[in-house]
Coordinates of C-alpha atoms and ligand atoms in Angstrom, one line a residue:
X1 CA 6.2 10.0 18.7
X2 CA 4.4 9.5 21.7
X3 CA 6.6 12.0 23.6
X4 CA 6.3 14.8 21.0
X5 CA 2.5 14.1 20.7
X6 CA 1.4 14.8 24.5
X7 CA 3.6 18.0 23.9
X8 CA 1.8 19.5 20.8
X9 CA -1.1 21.6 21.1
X10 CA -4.3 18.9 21.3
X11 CA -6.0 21.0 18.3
X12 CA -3.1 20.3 16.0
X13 CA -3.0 17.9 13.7
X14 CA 0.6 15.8 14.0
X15 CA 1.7 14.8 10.6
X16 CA 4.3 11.6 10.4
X17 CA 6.5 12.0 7.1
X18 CA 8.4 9.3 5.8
X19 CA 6.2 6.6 7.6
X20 CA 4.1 4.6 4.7
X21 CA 4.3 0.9 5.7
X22 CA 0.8 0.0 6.8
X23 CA 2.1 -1.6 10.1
X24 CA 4.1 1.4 10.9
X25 CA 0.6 4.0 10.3
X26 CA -1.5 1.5 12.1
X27 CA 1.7 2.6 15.3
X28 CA 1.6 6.2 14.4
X29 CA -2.7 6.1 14.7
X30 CA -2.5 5.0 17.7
X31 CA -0.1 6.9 18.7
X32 CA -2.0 10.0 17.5
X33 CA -0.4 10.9 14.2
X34 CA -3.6 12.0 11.9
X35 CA -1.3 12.2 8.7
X36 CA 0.8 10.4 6.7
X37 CA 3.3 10.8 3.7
X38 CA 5.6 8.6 2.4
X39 CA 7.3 7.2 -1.3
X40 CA 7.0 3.2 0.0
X41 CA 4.3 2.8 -2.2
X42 CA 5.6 4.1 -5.5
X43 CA 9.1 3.2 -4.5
X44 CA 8.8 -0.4 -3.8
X45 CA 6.1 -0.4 -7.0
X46 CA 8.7 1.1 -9.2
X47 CA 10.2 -2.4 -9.0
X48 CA 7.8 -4.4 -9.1
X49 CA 6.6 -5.3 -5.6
X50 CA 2.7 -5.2 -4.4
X51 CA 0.8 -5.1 -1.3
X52 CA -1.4 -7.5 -1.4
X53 CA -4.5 -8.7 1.0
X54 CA -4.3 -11.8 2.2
X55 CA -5.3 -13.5 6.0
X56 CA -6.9 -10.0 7.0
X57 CA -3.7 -8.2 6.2
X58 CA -1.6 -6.3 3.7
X59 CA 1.4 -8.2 2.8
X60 CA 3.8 -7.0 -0.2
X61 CA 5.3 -9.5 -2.6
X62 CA 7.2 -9.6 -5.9
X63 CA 5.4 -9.8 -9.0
X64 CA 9.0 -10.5 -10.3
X65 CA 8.9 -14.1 -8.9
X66 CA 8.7 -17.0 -11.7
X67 CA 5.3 -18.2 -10.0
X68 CA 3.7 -14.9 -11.4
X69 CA 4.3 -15.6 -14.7
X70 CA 1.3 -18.4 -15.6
X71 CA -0.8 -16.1 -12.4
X72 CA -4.1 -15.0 -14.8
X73 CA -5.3 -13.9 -11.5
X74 CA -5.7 -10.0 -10.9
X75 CA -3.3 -8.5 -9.0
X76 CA -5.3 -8.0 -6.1
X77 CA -7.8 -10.3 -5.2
X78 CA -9.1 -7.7 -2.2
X79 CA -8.1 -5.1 -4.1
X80 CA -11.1 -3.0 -6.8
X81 CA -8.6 -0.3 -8.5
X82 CA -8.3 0.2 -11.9
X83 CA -5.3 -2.0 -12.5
X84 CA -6.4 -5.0 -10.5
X85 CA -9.4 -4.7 -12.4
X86 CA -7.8 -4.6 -16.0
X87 CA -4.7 -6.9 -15.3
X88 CA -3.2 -10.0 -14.1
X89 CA -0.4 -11.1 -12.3
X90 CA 1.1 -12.6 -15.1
X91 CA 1.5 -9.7 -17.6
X92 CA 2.7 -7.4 -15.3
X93 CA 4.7 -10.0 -13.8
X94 CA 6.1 -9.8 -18.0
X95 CA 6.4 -6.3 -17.7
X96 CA 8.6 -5.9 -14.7
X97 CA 10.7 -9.2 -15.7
X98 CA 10.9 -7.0 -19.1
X99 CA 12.1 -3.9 -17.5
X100 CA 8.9 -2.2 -19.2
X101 CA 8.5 0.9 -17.1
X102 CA 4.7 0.1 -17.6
X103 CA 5.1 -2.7 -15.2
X104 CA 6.1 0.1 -12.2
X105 CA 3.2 2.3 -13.2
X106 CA 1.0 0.2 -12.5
X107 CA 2.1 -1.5 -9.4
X108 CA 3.0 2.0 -8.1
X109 CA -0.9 2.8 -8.7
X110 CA -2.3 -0.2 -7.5
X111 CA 0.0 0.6 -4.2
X112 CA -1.5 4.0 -3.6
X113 CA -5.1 3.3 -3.9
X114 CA -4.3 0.0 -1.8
X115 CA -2.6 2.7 1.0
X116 CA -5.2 5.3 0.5
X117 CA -7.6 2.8 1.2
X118 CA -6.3 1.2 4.1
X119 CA -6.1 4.9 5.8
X120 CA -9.9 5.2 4.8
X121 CA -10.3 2.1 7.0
X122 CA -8.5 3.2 10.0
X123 CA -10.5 6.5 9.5
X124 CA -14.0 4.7 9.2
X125 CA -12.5 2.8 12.5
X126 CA -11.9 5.8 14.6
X127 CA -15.0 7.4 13.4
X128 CA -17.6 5.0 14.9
X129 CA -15.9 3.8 18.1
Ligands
LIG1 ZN1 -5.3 -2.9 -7.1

């Protein structure tokens, strides 16, 4: 990336496709990638598997684990989209377990808003340093 990048024209914008783990778009930032595209988030929701905030990070996990299903917490506890408002762990820790394709809707959604928002971030960084 960082060969290809010093090559391009500077008023280009580079666009990294395929790259959607957030440690992977934090490398391609830096490296001067300014877009991003990638199914991780829906793919890795379809079965049932979440980033999730925790120790100033995002970390995924599986809402298929047994310890999920007495969880009445929200999905999310850093997170504010519409699912972790509305649900908790332990129903769509049910709906995964029970193969309701519900259970990957929603994880999927909370996964993009937790990506889009986590590029906002790095934007808002860029912007005021
Ligand atoms: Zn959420």
């Amino acid at each position: 990336m960082k060969v290809v990048n010093e090559n391009l024209p500077e008023e280009k914008p580079r666009h990294l496709l395929g790259i959607g783990e957030p440690e992977d778009i934090v490398e391609g930032v830096r490296l001067g990638c300014d877009t991003f595209d990638c199914v991780a988030p829906t793919r890795i929701g379809r079965t049932g598997t979440i980033y999730i905030h925790r120790n100033g990070k995002l970390e995924k996990t599986s809402l298929r684990k047994p310890e999920y299903q007495r969880d009445f917490s929200r999905l999310d506890e850093g997170c504010d989209c519409a699912v972790c408002e509305k649900y908790t762990k332990a129903y769509v820790c049910h709906l995964v377990r029970s193969g309701e394709i519900l259970g990957g809707h929603l994880c999927s959604i909370h996964n993009l808003y937790t990506i889009v928002n986590f590029t906002n971030k790095l934007r808002d960084e860029i912007l005021h340093s």
